[in-house]
mmCIF file with all atom_site columns, C-alpha atoms in Angstrom:
data_model
loop_
_atom_site.group_PDB
_atom_site.id
_atom_site.type_symbol
_atom_site.label_atom_id
_atom_site.label_alt_id
_atom_site.label_comp_id
_atom_site.label_asym_id
_atom_site.label_entity_id
_atom_site.label_seq_id
_atom_site.pdbx_PDB_ins_code
_atom_site.Cartn_x
_atom_site.Cartn_y
_atom_site.Cartn_z
_atom_site.occupancy
_atom_site.B_iso_or_equiv
_atom_site.pdbx_formal_charge
_atom_site.auth_seq_id
_atom_site.auth_comp_id
_atom_site.auth_asym_id
_atom_site.auth_atom_id
_atom_site.pdbx_PDB_model_num
ATOM 1   C CA . MET A 1 1   ? 186.022 81.457 32.489 1.00 0.00 ? 224 MET A CA 1
ATOM 2   C CA . VAL A 1 2   ? 187.035 78.699 30.092 1.00 0.00 ? 225 VAL A CA 1
ATOM 3   C CA . PHE A 1 3   ? 186.001 75.091 30.434 1.00 0.00 ? 226 PHE A CA 1
ATOM 4   C CA . LEU A 1 4   ? 188.127 72.257 29.092 1.00 0.00 ? 227 LEU A CA 1
ATOM 5   C CA . PHE A 1 5   ? 185.816 69.756 27.441 1.00 0.00 ? 228 PHE A CA 1
ATOM 6   C CA . CYS A 1 6   ? 186.269 67.149 24.779 1.00 0.00 ? 229 CYS A CA 1
ATOM 7   C CA . ALA A 1 7   ? 185.163 68.221 21.334 1.00 0.00 ? 230 ALA A CA 1
ATOM 8   C CA . LYS A 1 8   ? 181.938 66.234 21.518 1.00 0.00 ? 231 LYS A CA 1
ATOM 9   C CA . HIS A 1 9   ? 180.708 68.119 24.601 1.00 0.00 ? 232 HIS A CA 1
ATOM 10  C CA . SER A 1 10  ? 178.845 71.382 24.289 1.00 0.00 ? 233 SER A CA 1
ATOM 11  C CA . LEU A 1 11  ? 178.368 74.377 26.556 1.00 0.00 ? 234 LEU A CA 1
ATOM 12  C CA . GLY A 1 12  ? 175.216 75.197 24.644 1.00 0.00 ? 235 GLY A CA 1
ATOM 13  C CA . PRO A 1 13  ? 174.614 77.781 21.937 1.00 0.00 ? 236 PRO A CA 1
ATOM 14  C CA . PHE A 1 14  ? 174.413 80.758 24.318 1.00 0.00 ? 237 PHE A CA 1
ATOM 15  C CA . TRP A 1 15  ? 177.787 80.215 26.028 1.00 0.00 ? 238 TRP A CA 1
ATOM 16  C CA . GLU A 1 16  ? 179.482 79.038 22.850 1.00 0.00 ? 239 GLU A CA 1
ATOM 17  C CA . SER A 1 17  ? 178.415 82.245 21.067 1.00 0.00 ? 240 SER A CA 1
ATOM 18  C CA . ILE A 1 18  ? 179.804 84.357 23.915 1.00 0.00 ? 241 ILE A CA 1
ATOM 19  C CA . LEU A 1 19  ? 183.145 82.536 23.838 1.00 0.00 ? 242 LEU A CA 1
ATOM 20  C CA . GLU A 1 20  ? 183.277 82.720 20.046 1.00 0.00 ? 243 GLU A CA 1
ATOM 21  C CA . ALA A 1 21  ? 182.643 86.488 20.232 1.00 0.00 ? 244 ALA A CA 1
ATOM 22  C CA . PHE A 1 22  ? 185.947 86.730 22.105 1.00 0.00 ? 245 PHE A CA 1
ATOM 23  C CA . GLY A 1 23  ? 187.599 84.335 19.667 1.00 0.00 ? 246 GLY A CA 1
ATOM 24  C CA . ILE A 1 24  ? 187.924 81.588 22.286 1.00 0.00 ? 247 ILE A CA 1
ATOM 25  C CA . PRO A 1 25  ? 187.273 78.013 21.185 1.00 0.00 ? 248 PRO A CA 1
ATOM 26  C CA . SER A 1 26  ? 184.517 76.730 23.464 1.00 0.00 ? 249 SER A CA 1
ATOM 27  C CA . ARG A 1 27  ? 185.386 73.109 22.790 1.00 0.00 ? 250 ARG A CA 1
ATOM 28  C CA . PRO A 1 28  ? 189.136 72.682 22.443 1.00 0.00 ? 251 PRO A CA 1
ATOM 29  C CA . LYS A 1 29  ? 190.215 69.140 21.621 1.00 0.00 ? 252 LYS A CA 1
ATOM 30  C CA . CYS A 1 30  ? 191.392 67.020 24.512 1.00 0.00 ? 253 CYS A CA 1
ATOM 31  C CA . GLU A 1 31  ? 192.610 63.484 24.832 1.00 0.00 ? 254 GLU A CA 1
ATOM 32  C CA . GLN A 1 32  ? 190.199 60.803 25.997 1.00 0.00 ? 255 GLN A CA 1
ATOM 33  C CA . LYS A 1 33  ? 192.749 59.247 28.297 1.00 0.00 ? 256 LYS A CA 1
ATOM 34  C CA . LEU A 1 34  ? 194.097 61.600 30.916 1.00 0.00 ? 257 LEU A CA 1
ATOM 35  C CA . SER A 1 35  ? 197.724 61.694 31.788 1.00 0.00 ? 258 SER A CA 1
ATOM 36  C CA . ASN A 1 36  ? 199.342 64.392 33.876 1.00 0.00 ? 259 ASN A CA 1
ATOM 37  C CA . GLY A 1 37  ? 200.977 65.741 30.745 1.00 0.00 ? 260 GLY A CA 1
ATOM 38  C CA . SER A 1 38  ? 197.826 65.927 28.647 1.00 0.00 ? 261 SER A CA 1
ATOM 39  C CA . LEU A 1 39  ? 195.805 67.947 31.150 1.00 0.00 ? 262 LEU A CA 1
ATOM 40  C CA . ARG A 1 40  ? 198.757 70.227 31.787 1.00 0.00 ? 263 ARG A CA 1
ATOM 41  C CA . LYS A 1 41  ? 199.174 70.681 28.016 1.00 0.00 ? 264 LYS A CA 1
ATOM 42  C CA . HIS A 1 42  ? 195.541 71.726 27.594 1.00 0.00 ? 265 HIS A CA 1
ATOM 43  C CA . ILE A 1 43  ? 195.726 74.116 30.515 1.00 0.00 ? 266 ILE A CA 1
ATOM 44  C CA . GLU A 1 44  ? 198.843 75.740 29.062 1.00 0.00 ? 267 GLU A CA 1
ATOM 45  C CA . LYS A 1 45  ? 197.152 76.067 25.651 1.00 0.00 ? 268 LYS A CA 1
ATOM 46  C CA . THR A 1 46  ? 194.076 77.624 27.257 1.00 0.00 ? 269 THR A CA 1
ATOM 47  C CA . LYS A 1 47  ? 196.256 80.078 29.185 1.00 0.00 ? 270 LYS A CA 1
ATOM 48  C CA . GLN A 1 48  ? 197.965 81.079 25.936 1.00 0.00 ? 271 GLN A CA 1
ATOM 49  C CA . ILE A 1 49  ? 194.603 81.672 24.244 1.00 0.00 ? 272 ILE A CA 1
ATOM 50  C CA . LEU A 1 50  ? 193.387 83.791 27.147 1.00 0.00 ? 273 LEU A CA 1
ATOM 51  C CA . ALA A 1 51  ? 196.629 85.785 27.322 1.00 0.00 ? 274 ALA A CA 1
ATOM 52  C CA . ALA A 1 52  ? 196.572 86.450 23.574 1.00 0.00 ? 275 ALA A CA 1
ATOM 53  C CA . ARG A 1 53  ? 193.101 87.949 23.982 1.00 0.00 ? 276 ARG A CA 1
ATOM 54  C CA . LYS A 1 54  ? 194.093 89.894 27.103 1.00 0.00 ? 277 LYS A CA 1
ATOM 55  C CA . LEU A 1 55  ? 191.605 87.951 29.215 1.00 0.00 ? 278 LEU A CA 1
ATOM 56  C CA . PRO A 1 56  ? 192.184 86.774 32.786 1.00 0.00 ? 279 PRO A CA 1
ATOM 57  C CA . GLN A 1 57  ? 193.870 83.391 32.939 1.00 0.00 ? 280 GLN A CA 1
ATOM 58  C CA . ARG A 1 58  ? 191.208 81.727 35.114 1.00 0.00 ? 281 ARG A CA 1
ATOM 59  C CA . ILE A 1 59  ? 190.339 78.113 34.352 1.00 0.00 ? 282 ILE A CA 1
ATOM 60  C CA . MET A 1 60  ? 187.739 75.763 35.805 1.00 0.00 ? 283 MET A CA 1
ATOM 61  C CA . ILE A 1 61  ? 188.397 72.100 35.112 1.00 0.00 ? 284 ILE A CA 1
ATOM 62  C CA . ASP A 1 62  ? 185.739 69.456 34.583 1.00 0.00 ? 285 ASP A CA 1
ATOM 63  C CA . CYS A 1 63  ? 187.182 66.419 36.394 1.00 0.00 ? 286 CYS A CA 1
ATOM 64  C CA . SER A 1 64  ? 184.622 64.125 34.783 1.00 0.00 ? 287 SER A CA 1
ATOM 65  C CA . HIS A 1 65  ? 183.568 63.465 31.194 1.00 0.00 ? 288 HIS A CA 1
ATOM 66  C CA . GLY A 1 66  ? 186.471 63.581 28.731 1.00 0.00 ? 289 GLY A CA 1
ATOM 67  C CA . ASN A 1 67  ? 189.092 64.469 31.336 1.00 0.00 ? 290 ASN A CA 1
ATOM 68  C CA . SER A 1 68  ? 188.401 61.200 33.145 1.00 0.00 ? 291 SER A CA 1
ATOM 69  C CA . GLY A 1 69  ? 187.876 59.138 30.002 1.00 0.00 ? 292 GLY A CA 1
ATOM 70  C CA . LYS A 1 70  ? 184.151 59.012 30.865 1.00 0.00 ? 293 LYS A CA 1
ATOM 71  C CA . ASN A 1 71  ? 184.975 56.850 33.882 1.00 0.00 ? 294 ASN A CA 1
ATOM 72  C CA . TYR A 1 72  ? 183.679 58.549 37.028 1.00 0.00 ? 295 TYR A CA 1
ATOM 73  C CA . ALA A 1 73  ? 186.157 56.637 39.202 1.00 0.00 ? 296 ALA A CA 1
ATOM 74  C CA . ARG A 1 74  ? 189.077 58.369 37.439 1.00 0.00 ? 297 ARG A CA 1
ATOM 75  C CA . GLN A 1 75  ? 188.066 61.829 38.682 1.00 0.00 ? 298 GLN A CA 1
ATOM 76  C CA . LYS A 1 76  ? 190.562 61.347 41.519 1.00 0.00 ? 299 LYS A CA 1
ATOM 77  C CA . ASN A 1 77  ? 193.356 61.154 38.903 1.00 0.00 ? 300 ASN A CA 1
ATOM 78  C CA . VAL A 1 78  ? 192.315 64.552 37.556 1.00 0.00 ? 301 VAL A CA 1
ATOM 79  C CA . ILE A 1 79  ? 192.252 66.031 41.073 1.00 0.00 ? 302 ILE A CA 1
ATOM 80  C CA . HIS A 1 80  ? 195.727 64.642 41.774 1.00 0.00 ? 303 HIS A CA 1
ATOM 81  C CA . SER A 1 81  ? 196.991 66.153 38.512 1.00 0.00 ? 304 SER A CA 1
ATOM 82  C CA . ILE A 1 82  ? 195.472 69.514 39.485 1.00 0.00 ? 305 ILE A CA 1
ATOM 83  C CA . CYS A 1 83  ? 197.150 69.258 42.909 1.00 0.00 ? 306 CYS A CA 1
ATOM 84  C CA . GLN A 1 84  ? 200.514 68.665 41.231 1.00 0.00 ? 307 GLN A CA 1
ATOM 85  C CA . GLN A 1 85  ? 199.999 71.722 39.052 1.00 0.00 ? 308 GLN A CA 1
ATOM 86  C CA . LYS A 1 86  ? 198.967 73.858 42.023 1.00 0.00 ? 309 LYS A CA 1
ATOM 87  C CA . GLU A 1 87  ? 202.087 72.662 43.900 1.00 0.00 ? 310 GLU A CA 1
ATOM 88  C CA . ALA A 1 88  ? 204.158 73.683 40.866 1.00 0.00 ? 311 ALA A CA 1
ATOM 89  C CA . GLY A 1 89  ? 202.758 77.219 41.172 1.00 0.00 ? 312 GLY A CA 1
ATOM 90  C CA . ASP A 1 90  ? 199.948 77.241 38.605 1.00 0.00 ? 313 ASP A CA 1
ATOM 91  C CA . ASN A 1 91  ? 197.495 79.925 39.737 1.00 0.00 ? 314 ASN A CA 1
ATOM 92  C CA . ALA A 1 92  ? 195.221 79.846 36.681 1.00 0.00 ? 315 ALA A CA 1
ATOM 93  C CA . ILE A 1 93  ? 193.106 76.960 37.999 1.00 0.00 ? 316 ILE A CA 1
ATOM 94  C CA . PHE A 1 94  ? 190.406 78.461 40.183 1.00 0.00 ? 317 PHE A CA 1
ATOM 95  C CA . GLY A 1 95  ? 187.851 75.692 40.390 1.00 0.00 ? 318 GLY A CA 1
ATOM 96  C CA . VAL A 1 96  ? 186.824 72.159 39.582 1.00 0.00 ? 319 VAL A CA 1
ATOM 97  C CA . MET A 1 97  ? 183.631 70.378 38.662 1.00 0.00 ? 320 MET A CA 1
ATOM 98  C CA . LEU A 1 98  ? 183.042 66.886 39.995 1.00 0.00 ? 321 LEU A CA 1
ATOM 99  C CA . GLU A 1 99  ? 180.350 64.427 38.948 1.00 0.00 ? 322 GLU A CA 1
ATOM 100 C CA . SER A 1 100 ? 179.187 63.654 42.476 1.00 0.00 ? 323 SER A CA 1
ATOM 101 C CA . HIS A 1 101 ? 176.133 62.350 44.320 1.00 0.00 ? 324 HIS A CA 1
ATOM 102 C CA . LEU A 1 102 ? 175.335 60.871 47.706 1.00 0.00 ? 325 LEU A CA 1
ATOM 103 C CA . VAL A 1 103 ? 175.726 57.270 46.510 1.00 0.00 ? 326 VAL A CA 1
ATOM 104 C CA . GLU A 1 104 ? 178.423 56.134 44.051 1.00 0.00 ? 327 GLU A CA 1
ATOM 105 C CA . GLY A 1 105 ? 177.484 54.945 40.558 1.00 0.00 ? 328 GLY A CA 1
ATOM 106 C CA . SER A 1 106 ? 174.198 55.307 38.739 1.00 0.00 ? 329 SER A CA 1
ATOM 107 C CA . GLN A 1 107 ? 170.920 53.499 38.292 1.00 0.00 ? 330 GLN A CA 1
ATOM 108 C CA . PRO A 1 108 ? 168.431 53.210 35.439 1.00 0.00 ? 331 PRO A CA 1
ATOM 109 C CA . LEU A 1 109 ? 165.307 55.316 35.790 1.00 0.00 ? 332 LEU A CA 1
ATOM 110 C CA . SER A 1 110 ? 163.300 52.297 34.666 1.00 0.00 ? 333 SER A CA 1
ATOM 111 C CA . GLN A 1 111 ? 164.261 50.458 37.849 1.00 0.00 ? 334 GLN A CA 1
ATOM 112 C CA . GLN A 1 112 ? 161.208 49.639 40.034 1.00 0.00 ? 335 GLN A CA 1
ATOM 113 C CA . GLN A 1 113 ? 162.744 50.752 43.320 1.00 0.00 ? 336 GLN A CA 1
ATOM 114 C CA . LEU A 1 114 ? 165.116 53.708 42.981 1.00 0.00 ? 337 LEU A CA 1
ATOM 115 C CA . ARG A 1 115 ? 167.941 54.041 45.470 1.00 0.00 ? 338 ARG A CA 1
ATOM 116 C CA . TYR A 1 116 ? 167.829 57.388 47.265 1.00 0.00 ? 339 TYR A CA 1
ATOM 117 C CA . GLY A 1 117 ? 170.855 59.576 46.555 1.00 0.00 ? 340 GLY A CA 1
ATOM 118 C CA . GLN A 1 118 ? 172.096 57.701 43.471 1.00 0.00 ? 341 GLN A CA 1
ATOM 119 C CA . SER A 1 119 ? 172.225 59.325 40.049 1.00 0.00 ? 342 SER A CA 1
ATOM 120 C CA . ILE A 1 120 ? 169.757 58.348 37.341 1.00 0.00 ? 343 ILE A CA 1
ATOM 121 C CA . THR A 1 121 ? 171.933 59.897 34.628 1.00 0.00 ? 344 THR A CA 1
ATOM 122 C CA . ASP A 1 122 ? 175.752 59.865 34.633 1.00 0.00 ? 345 ASP A CA 1
ATOM 123 C CA . SER A 1 123 ? 177.665 57.686 37.066 1.00 0.00 ? 346 SER A CA 1
ATOM 124 C CA . CYS A 1 124 ? 179.045 59.679 39.979 1.00 0.00 ? 347 CYS A CA 1
ATOM 125 C CA . ILE A 1 125 ? 181.541 59.380 42.759 1.00 0.00 ? 348 ILE A CA 1
ATOM 126 C CA . GLY A 1 126 ? 179.940 59.010 46.176 1.00 0.00 ? 349 GLY A CA 1
ATOM 127 C CA . TRP A 1 127 ? 179.819 61.607 48.926 1.00 0.00 ? 350 TRP A CA 1
ATOM 128 C CA . GLU A 1 128 ? 182.702 60.122 50.939 1.00 0.00 ? 351 GLU A CA 1
ATOM 129 C CA . GLU A 1 129 ? 185.067 60.240 47.978 1.00 0.00 ? 352 GLU A CA 1
ATOM 130 C CA . THR A 1 130 ? 183.865 63.754 47.143 1.00 0.00 ? 353 THR A CA 1
ATOM 131 C CA . GLU A 1 131 ? 184.792 64.884 50.655 1.00 0.00 ? 354 GLU A CA 1
ATOM 132 C CA . THR A 1 132 ? 188.184 63.181 50.400 1.00 0.00 ? 355 THR A CA 1
ATOM 133 C CA . LEU A 1 133 ? 189.003 64.718 47.009 1.00 0.00 ? 356 LEU A CA 1
ATOM 134 C CA . LEU A 1 134 ? 187.922 68.205 48.066 1.00 0.00 ? 357 LEU A CA 1
ATOM 135 C CA . ALA A 1 135 ? 189.909 67.890 51.307 1.00 0.00 ? 358 ALA A CA 1
ATOM 136 C CA . THR A 1 136 ? 192.986 66.846 49.289 1.00 0.00 ? 359 THR A CA 1
ATOM 137 C CA . LEU A 1 137 ? 192.587 69.821 46.975 1.00 0.00 ? 360 LEU A CA 1
ATOM 138 C CA . ASP A 1 138 ? 191.987 72.157 49.931 1.00 0.00 ? 361 ASP A CA 1
ATOM 139 C CA . ALA A 1 139 ? 195.116 70.919 51.731 1.00 0.00 ? 362 ALA A CA 1
ATOM 140 C CA . THR A 1 140 ? 197.177 71.426 48.581 1.00 0.00 ? 363 THR A CA 1
ATOM 141 C CA . ILE A 1 141 ? 195.884 74.961 48.085 1.00 0.00 ? 364 ILE A CA 1
ATOM 142 C CA . ARG A 1 142 ? 196.456 75.865 51.740 1.00 0.00 ? 365 ARG A CA 1
ATOM 143 C CA . GLN A 1 143 ? 200.007 74.494 51.544 1.00 0.00 ? 366 GLN A CA 1
ATOM 144 C CA . THR A 1 144 ? 200.794 76.470 48.384 1.00 0.00 ? 367 THR A CA 1
ATOM 145 C CA . ILE A 1 145 ? 199.422 79.643 50.016 1.00 0.00 ? 368 ILE A CA 1
ATOM 146 C CA . ARG A 1 146 ? 201.673 79.098 53.054 1.00 0.00 ? 369 ARG A CA 1
ATOM 147 C CA . LEU A 1 147 ? 204.700 78.598 50.797 1.00 0.00 ? 370 LEU A CA 1
ATOM 148 C CA . SER A 1 148 ? 204.106 81.730 48.755 1.00 0.00 ? 371 SER A CA 1
#
């Protein structure tokens, strides 16, 4: 499994050492601003790296962090890009990671009264949007299965 992160993100020393043992860059460079072309370009590059090492071309995409320009609200753009790639026949993408919580946004831990279900770290999409995005992805996958 290969994750597409921006260079400043880390999988941690354990996972990075495992990937490096196979000669796979654990932190390939990616653009801060997502466009359909840039994500597709990084997926194609990752597939080439995996194929060159005779590893399964299976990719999980982080829809947050660098792929959304660190703007949690842009995760839907990443999902829509993934849907387009699935519709075009890309079978390498097997999963996604969403920055999601019950309540949209985030709150400081120093706040007197914390809001139940809202992140105290990274800003997140809310549960309703999470359901919508996952339903969109599910419908796309089911449609591509029916067509194949």
